[in-house]
PDB file of C-alpha atoms in Angstrom:
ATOM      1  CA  UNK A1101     -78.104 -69.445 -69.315  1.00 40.00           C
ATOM      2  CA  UNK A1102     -77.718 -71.329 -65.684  1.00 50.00           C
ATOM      3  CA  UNK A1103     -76.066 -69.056 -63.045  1.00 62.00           C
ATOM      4  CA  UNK A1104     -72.931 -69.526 -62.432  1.00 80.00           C
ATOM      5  CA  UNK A1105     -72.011 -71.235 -59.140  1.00 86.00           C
ATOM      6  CA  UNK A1106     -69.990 -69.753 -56.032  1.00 88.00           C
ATOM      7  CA  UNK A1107     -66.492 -70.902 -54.974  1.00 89.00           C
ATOM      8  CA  UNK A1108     -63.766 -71.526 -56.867  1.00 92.00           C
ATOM      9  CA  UNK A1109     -62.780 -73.625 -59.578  1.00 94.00           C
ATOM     10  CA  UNK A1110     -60.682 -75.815 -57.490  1.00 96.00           C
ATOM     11  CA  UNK A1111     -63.525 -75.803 -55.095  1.00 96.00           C
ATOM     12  CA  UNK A1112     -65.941 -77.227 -57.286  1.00 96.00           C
ATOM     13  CA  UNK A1113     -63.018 -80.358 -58.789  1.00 97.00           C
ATOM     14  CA  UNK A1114     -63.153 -80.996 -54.806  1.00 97.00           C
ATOM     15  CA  UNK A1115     -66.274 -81.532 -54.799  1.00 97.00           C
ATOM     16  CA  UNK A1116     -66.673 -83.891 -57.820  1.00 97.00           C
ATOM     17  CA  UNK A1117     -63.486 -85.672 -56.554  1.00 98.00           C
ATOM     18  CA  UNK A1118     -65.644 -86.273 -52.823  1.00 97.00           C
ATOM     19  CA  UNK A1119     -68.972 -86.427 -54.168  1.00 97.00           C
ATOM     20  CA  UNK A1120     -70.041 -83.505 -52.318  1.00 97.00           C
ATOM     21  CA  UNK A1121     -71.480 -81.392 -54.942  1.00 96.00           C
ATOM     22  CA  UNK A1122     -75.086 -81.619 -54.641  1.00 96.00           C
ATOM     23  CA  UNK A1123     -74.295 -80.722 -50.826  1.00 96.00           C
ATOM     24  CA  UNK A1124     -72.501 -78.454 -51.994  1.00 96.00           C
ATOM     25  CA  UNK A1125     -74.756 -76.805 -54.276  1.00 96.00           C
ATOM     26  CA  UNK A1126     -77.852 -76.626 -52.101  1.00 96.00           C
ATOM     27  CA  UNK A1127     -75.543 -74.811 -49.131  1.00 96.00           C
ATOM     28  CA  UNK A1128     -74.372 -72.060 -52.206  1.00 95.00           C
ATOM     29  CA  UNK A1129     -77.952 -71.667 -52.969  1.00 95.00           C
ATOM     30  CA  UNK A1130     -79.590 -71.522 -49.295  1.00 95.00           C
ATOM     31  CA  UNK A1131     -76.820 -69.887 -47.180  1.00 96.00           C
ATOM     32  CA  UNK A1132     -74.530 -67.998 -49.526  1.00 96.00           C
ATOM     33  CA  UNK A1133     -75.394 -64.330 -49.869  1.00 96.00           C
ATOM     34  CA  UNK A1134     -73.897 -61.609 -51.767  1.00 96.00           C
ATOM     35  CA  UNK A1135     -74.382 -59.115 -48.909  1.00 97.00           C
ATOM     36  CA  UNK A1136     -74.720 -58.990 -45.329  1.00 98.00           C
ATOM     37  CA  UNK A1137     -78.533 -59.260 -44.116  1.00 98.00           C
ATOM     38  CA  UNK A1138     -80.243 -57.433 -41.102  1.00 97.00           C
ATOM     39  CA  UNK A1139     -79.267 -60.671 -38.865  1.00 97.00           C
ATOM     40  CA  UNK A1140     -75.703 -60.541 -40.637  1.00 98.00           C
ATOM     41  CA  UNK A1141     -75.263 -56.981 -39.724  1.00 98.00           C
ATOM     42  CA  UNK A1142     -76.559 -56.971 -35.925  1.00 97.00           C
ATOM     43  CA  UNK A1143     -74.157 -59.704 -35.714  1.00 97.00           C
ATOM     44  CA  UNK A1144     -71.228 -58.701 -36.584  1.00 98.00           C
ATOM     45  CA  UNK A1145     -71.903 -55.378 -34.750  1.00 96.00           C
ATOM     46  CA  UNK A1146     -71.987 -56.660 -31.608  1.00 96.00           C
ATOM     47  CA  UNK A1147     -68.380 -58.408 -32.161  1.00 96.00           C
ATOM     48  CA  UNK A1148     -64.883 -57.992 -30.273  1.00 93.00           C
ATOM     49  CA  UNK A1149     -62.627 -59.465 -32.177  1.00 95.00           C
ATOM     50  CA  UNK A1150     -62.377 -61.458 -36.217  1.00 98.00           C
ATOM     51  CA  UNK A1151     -59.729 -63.508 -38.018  1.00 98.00           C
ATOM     52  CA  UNK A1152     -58.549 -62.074 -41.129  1.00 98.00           C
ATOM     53  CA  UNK A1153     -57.080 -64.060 -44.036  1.00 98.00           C
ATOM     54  CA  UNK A1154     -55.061 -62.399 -46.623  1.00 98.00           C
ATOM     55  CA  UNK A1155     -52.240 -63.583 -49.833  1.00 98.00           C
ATOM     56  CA  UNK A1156     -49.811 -61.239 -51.847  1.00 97.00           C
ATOM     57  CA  UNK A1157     -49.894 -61.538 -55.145  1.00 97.00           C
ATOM     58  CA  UNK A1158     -48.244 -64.631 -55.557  1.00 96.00           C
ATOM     59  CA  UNK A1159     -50.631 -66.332 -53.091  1.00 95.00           C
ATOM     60  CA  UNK A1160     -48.331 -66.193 -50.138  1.00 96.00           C
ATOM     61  CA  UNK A1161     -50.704 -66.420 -47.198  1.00 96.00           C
ATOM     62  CA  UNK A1162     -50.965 -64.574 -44.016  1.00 96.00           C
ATOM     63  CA  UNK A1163     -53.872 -64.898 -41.425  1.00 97.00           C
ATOM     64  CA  UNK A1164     -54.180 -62.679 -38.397  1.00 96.00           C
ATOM     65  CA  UNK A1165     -56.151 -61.360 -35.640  1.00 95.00           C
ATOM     66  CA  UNK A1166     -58.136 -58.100 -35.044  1.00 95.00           C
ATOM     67  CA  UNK A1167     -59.968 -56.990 -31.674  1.00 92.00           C
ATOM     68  CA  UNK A1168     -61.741 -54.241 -29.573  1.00 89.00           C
ATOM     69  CA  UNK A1169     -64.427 -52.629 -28.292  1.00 88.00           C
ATOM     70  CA  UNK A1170     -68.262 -54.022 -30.086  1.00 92.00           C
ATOM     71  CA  UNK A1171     -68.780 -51.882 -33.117  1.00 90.00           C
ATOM     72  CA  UNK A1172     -65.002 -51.727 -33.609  1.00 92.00           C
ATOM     73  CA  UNK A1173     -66.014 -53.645 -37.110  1.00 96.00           C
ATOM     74  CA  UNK A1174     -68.370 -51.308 -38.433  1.00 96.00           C
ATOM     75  CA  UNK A1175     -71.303 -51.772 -40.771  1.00 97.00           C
ATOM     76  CA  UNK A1176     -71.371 -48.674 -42.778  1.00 97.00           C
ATOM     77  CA  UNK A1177     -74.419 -50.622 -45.528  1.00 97.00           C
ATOM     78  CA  UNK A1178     -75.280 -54.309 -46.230  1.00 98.00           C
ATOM     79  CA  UNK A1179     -72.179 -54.137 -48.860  1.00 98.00           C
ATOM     80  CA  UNK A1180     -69.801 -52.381 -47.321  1.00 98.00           C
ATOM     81  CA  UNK A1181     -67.196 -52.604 -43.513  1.00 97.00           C
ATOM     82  CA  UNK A1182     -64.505 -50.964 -42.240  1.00 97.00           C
ATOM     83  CA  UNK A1183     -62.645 -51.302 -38.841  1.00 96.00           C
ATOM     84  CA  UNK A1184     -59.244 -49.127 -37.758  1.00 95.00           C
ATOM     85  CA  UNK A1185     -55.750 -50.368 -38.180  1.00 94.00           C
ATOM     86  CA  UNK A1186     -53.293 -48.996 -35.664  1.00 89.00           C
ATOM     87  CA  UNK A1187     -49.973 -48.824 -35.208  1.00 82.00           C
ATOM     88  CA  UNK A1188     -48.323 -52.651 -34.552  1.00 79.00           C
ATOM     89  CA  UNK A1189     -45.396 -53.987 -34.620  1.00 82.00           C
ATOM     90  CA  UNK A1190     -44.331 -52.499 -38.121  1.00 85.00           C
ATOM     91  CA  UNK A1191     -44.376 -55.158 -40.238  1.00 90.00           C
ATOM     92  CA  UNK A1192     -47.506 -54.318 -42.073  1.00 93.00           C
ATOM     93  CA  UNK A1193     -48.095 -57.558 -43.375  1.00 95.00           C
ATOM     94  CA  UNK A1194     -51.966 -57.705 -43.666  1.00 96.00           C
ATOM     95  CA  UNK A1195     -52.086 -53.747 -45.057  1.00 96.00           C
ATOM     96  CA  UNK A1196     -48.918 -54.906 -47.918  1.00 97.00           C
ATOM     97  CA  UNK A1197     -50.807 -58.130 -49.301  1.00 97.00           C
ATOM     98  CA  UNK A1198     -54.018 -55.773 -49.544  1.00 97.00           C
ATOM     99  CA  UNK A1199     -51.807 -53.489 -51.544  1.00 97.00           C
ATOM    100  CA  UNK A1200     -50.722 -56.273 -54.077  1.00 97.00           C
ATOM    101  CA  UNK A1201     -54.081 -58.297 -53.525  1.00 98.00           C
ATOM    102  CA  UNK A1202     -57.698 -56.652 -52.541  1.00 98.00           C
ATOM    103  CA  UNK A1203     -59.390 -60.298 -51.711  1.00 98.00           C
ATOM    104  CA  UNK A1204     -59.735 -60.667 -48.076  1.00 98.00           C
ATOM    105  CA  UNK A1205     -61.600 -63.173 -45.797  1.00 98.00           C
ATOM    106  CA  UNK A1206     -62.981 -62.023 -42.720  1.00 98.00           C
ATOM    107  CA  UNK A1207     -64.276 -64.792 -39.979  1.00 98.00           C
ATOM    108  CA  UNK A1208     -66.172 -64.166 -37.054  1.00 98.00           C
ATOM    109  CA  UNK A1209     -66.953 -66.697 -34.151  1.00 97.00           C
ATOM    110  CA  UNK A1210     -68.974 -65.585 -31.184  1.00 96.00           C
ATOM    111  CA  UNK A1211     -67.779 -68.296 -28.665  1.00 95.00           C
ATOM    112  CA  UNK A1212     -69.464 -67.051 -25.839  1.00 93.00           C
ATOM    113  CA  UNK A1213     -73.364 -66.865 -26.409  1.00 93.00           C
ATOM    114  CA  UNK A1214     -74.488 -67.939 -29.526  1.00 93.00           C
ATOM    115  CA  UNK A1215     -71.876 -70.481 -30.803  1.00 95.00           C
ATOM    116  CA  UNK A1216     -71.666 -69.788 -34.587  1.00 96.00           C
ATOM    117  CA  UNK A1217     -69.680 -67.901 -36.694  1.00 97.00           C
ATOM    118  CA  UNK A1218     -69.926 -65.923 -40.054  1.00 98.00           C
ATOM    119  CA  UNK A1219     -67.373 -65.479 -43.195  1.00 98.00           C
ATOM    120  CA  UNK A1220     -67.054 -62.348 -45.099  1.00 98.00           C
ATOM    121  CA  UNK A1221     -65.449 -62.325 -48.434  1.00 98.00           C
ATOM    122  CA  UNK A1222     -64.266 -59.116 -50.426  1.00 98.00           C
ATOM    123  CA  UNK A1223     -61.987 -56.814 -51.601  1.00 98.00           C
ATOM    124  CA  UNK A1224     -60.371 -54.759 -49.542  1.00 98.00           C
ATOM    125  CA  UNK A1225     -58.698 -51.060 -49.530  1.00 97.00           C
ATOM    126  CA  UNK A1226     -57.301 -48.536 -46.882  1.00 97.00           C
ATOM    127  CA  UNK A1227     -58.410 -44.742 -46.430  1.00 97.00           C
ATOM    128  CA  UNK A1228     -56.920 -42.430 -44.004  1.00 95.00           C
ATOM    129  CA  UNK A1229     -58.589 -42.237 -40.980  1.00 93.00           C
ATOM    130  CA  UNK A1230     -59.507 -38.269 -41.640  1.00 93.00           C
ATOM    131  CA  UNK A1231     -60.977 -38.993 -44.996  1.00 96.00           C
ATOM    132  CA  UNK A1232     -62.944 -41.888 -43.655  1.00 95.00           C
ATOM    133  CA  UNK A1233     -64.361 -39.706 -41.237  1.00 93.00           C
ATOM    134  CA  UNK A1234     -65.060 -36.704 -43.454  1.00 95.00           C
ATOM    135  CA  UNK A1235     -66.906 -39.450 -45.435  1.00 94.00           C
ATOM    136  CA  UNK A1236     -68.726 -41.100 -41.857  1.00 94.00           C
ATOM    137  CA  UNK A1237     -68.219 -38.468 -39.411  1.00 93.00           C
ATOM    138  CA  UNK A1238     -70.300 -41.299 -36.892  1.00 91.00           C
ATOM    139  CA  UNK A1239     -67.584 -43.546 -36.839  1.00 92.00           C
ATOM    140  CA  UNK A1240     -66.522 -45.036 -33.751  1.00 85.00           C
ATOM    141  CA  UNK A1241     -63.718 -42.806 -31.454  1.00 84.00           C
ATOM    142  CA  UNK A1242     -61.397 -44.809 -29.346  1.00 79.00           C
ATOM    143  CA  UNK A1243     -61.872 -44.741 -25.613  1.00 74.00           C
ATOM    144  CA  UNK A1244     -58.231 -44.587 -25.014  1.00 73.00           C
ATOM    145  CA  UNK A1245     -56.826 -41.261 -24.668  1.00 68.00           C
ATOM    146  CA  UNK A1246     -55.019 -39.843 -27.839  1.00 67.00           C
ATOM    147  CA  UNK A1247     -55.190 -43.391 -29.795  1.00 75.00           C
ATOM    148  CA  UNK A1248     -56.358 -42.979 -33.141  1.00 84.00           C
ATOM    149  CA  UNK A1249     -56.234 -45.130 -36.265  1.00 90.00           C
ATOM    150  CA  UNK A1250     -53.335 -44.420 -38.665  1.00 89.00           C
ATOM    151  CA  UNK A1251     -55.931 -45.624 -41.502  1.00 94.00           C
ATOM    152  CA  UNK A1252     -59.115 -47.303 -42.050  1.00 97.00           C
ATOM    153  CA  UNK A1253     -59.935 -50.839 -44.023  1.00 98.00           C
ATOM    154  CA  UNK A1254     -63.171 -50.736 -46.220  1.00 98.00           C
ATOM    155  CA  UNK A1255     -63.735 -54.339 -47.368  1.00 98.00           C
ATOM    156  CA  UNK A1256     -66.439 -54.477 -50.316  1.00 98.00           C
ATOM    157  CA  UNK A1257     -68.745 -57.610 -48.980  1.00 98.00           C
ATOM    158  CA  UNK A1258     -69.070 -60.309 -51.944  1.00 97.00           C
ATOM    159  CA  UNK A1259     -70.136 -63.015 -50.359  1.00 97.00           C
ATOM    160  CA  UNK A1260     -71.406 -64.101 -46.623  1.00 98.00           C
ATOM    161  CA  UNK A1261     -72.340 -67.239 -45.324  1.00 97.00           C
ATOM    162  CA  UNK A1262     -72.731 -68.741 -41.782  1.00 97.00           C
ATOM    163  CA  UNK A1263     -70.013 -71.100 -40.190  1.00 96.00           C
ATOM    164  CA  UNK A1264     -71.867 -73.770 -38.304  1.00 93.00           C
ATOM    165  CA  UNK A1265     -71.965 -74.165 -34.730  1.00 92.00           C
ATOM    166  CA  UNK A1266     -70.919 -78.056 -34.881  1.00 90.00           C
ATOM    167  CA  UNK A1267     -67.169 -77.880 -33.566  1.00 90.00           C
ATOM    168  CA  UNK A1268     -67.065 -74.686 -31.979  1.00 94.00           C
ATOM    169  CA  UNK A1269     -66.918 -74.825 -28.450  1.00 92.00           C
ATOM    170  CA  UNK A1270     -68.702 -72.873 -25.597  1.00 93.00           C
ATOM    171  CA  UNK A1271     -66.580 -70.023 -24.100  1.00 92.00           C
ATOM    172  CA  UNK A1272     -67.259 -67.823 -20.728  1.00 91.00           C
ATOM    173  CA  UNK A1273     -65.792 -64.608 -20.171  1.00 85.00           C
ATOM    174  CA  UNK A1274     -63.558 -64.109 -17.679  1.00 86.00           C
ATOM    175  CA  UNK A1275     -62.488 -60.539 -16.321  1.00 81.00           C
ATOM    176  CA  UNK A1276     -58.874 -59.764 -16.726  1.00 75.00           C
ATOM    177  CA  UNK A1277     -56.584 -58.525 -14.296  1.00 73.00           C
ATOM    178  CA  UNK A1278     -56.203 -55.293 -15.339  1.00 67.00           C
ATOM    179  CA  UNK A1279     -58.494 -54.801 -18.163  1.00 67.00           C
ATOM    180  CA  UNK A1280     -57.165 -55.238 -21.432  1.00 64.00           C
ATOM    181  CA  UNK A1281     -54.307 -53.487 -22.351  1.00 62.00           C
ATOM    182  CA  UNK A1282     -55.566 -51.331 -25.457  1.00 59.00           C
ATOM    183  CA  UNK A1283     -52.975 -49.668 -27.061  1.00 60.00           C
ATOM    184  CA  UNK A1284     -49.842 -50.368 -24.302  1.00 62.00           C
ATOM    185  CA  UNK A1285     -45.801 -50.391 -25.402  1.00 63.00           C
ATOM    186  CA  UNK A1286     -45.152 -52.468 -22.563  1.00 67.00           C
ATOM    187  CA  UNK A1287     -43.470 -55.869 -23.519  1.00 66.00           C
ATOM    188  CA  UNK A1288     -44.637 -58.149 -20.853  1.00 69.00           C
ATOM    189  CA  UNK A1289     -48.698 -56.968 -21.830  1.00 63.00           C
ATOM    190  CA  UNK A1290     -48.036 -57.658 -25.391  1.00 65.00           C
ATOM    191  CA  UNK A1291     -46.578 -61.270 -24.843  1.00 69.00           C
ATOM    192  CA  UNK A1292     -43.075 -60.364 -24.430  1.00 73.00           C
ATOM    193  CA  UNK A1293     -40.708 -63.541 -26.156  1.00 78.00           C
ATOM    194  CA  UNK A1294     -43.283 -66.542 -25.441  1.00 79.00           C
ATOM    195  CA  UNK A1295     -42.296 -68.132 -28.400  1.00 81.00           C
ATOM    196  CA  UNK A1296     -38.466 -67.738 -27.821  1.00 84.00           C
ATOM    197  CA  UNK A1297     -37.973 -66.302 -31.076  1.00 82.00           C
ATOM    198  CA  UNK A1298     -35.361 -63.192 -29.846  1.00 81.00           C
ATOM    199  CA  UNK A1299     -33.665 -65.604 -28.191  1.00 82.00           C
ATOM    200  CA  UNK A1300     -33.147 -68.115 -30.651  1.00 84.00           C
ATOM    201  CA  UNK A1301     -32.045 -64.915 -33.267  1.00 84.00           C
ATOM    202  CA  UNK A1302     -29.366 -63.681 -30.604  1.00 84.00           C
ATOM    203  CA  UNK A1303     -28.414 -67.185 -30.336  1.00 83.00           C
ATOM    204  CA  UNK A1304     -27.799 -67.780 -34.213  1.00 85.00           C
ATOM    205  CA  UNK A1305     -26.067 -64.004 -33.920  1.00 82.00           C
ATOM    206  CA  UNK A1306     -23.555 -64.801 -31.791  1.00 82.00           C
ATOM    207  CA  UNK A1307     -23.288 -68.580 -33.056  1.00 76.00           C
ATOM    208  CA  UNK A1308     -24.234 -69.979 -29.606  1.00 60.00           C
ATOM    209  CA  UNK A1309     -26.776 -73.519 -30.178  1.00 51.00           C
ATOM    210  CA  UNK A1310     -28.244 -75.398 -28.063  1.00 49.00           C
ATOM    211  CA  UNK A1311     -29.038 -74.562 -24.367  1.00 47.00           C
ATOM    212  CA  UNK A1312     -32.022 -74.258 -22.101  1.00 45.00           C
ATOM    213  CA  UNK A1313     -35.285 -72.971 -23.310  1.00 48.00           C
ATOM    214  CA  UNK A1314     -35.617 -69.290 -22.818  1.00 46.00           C
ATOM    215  CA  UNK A1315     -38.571 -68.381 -20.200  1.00 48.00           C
ATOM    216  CA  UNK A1316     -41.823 -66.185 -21.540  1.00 44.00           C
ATOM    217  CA  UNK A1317     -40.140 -63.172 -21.601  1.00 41.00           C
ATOM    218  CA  UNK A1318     -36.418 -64.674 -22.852  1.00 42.00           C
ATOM    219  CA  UNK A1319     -35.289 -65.098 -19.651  1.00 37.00           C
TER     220      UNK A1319
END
């Protein structure tokens, strides 16, 4: 019986559609893996930050960012991560589609010295952070005084695979004023309004349009 191939049925009508499928087929079969190899691993332990990808369960989408220290994304065994989840700005949105929908995608880019990323695909659930470490007592602490994860997500690895180095560009750190601001309450660190968006809800509240741009912070 011939093994069935990765991706997705609408994937593979792609394909056919753009005559891509013997490309595609010979990437599946040299770069896809169903776990995360010793080259895998070191690399993603050595990470400070990954985009992750989640949909409820009627495929609403949401993606999102994750960062800290290296290590922060654990490798607990060639099938298996976790990293901490701490407390945000309520909302939840990555933890609720999880709850309806355990597929996640995970992508890593290290901008900075080897130019390449990796995807991680799986399925995803939380554990509380004292039951994770009852489990993995040498799990990561947080260097910041009394911060501690409200809960842990364990992503099951199902399938890896590099993303290539073509269009990602060359980064250089840069110290930051201040260090970064692990863990802080205060508005202007986090971003404040940059986007305007209190503003422009205050505006519709009080059924003011129009007007000047609000500043970074609303101002």
């Amino acid at each position: 019986m011939p093994q069935e191939r990765p991706g997705s049925a609408g994937e593979h009508r792609v394909q056919e559609e753009m005559g891509t499928a013997d490309r595609a087929d010979r990437f599946y079969a040299e770069q896809v893996l169903d776990h995360l190899n010793p080259r895998m691993r070191e690399f993603t332990e050595r990470q400070e930050m990954f985009f992750l990808s989640t949909a409820d369960a009627r495929g609403e989408c949401d993606s999102t960012f994750r960062a800290g220290p290296p290590g922060f994304l654990t490798v607990l065994d060639e099938r298996t991560l976790v990293y901490p989840e701490y407390r945000g700005n309520g909302v939840t949105a990555s933890l609720g589609n999880m709850r309806e929908n355990p597929h996640v995608g995970i992508l890593m880019i290290d901008f900075t010295r080897d130019r390449i990323g990796l995807h991680v695909n799986g399925r995803a659930r939380t554990v509380p952070d004292g039951a994770m470490r009852a489990l993995y007592p040498s799990l990561p602490v947080d260097a910041v005084p009394g911060r501690r994860p409200q809960l842990w997500v364990r992503v099951t690895v199902e399938e890896a695979y590099v993303h290539c180095s073509k269009h990602i560009p060359r980064m250089a750190r840069v110290p930051l004023q201040g260090g970064r601001a692990w863990g802080t309450d205060d508005a202007r660190r986090k971003g404040g309004d940059y986007f305007g968006a209190a503003a422009d809800a205050a505006q519709a509240r009080t059924g003011r349009a129009g007007g000047a741009r609000p500043g970074w912070f609303g101002a």
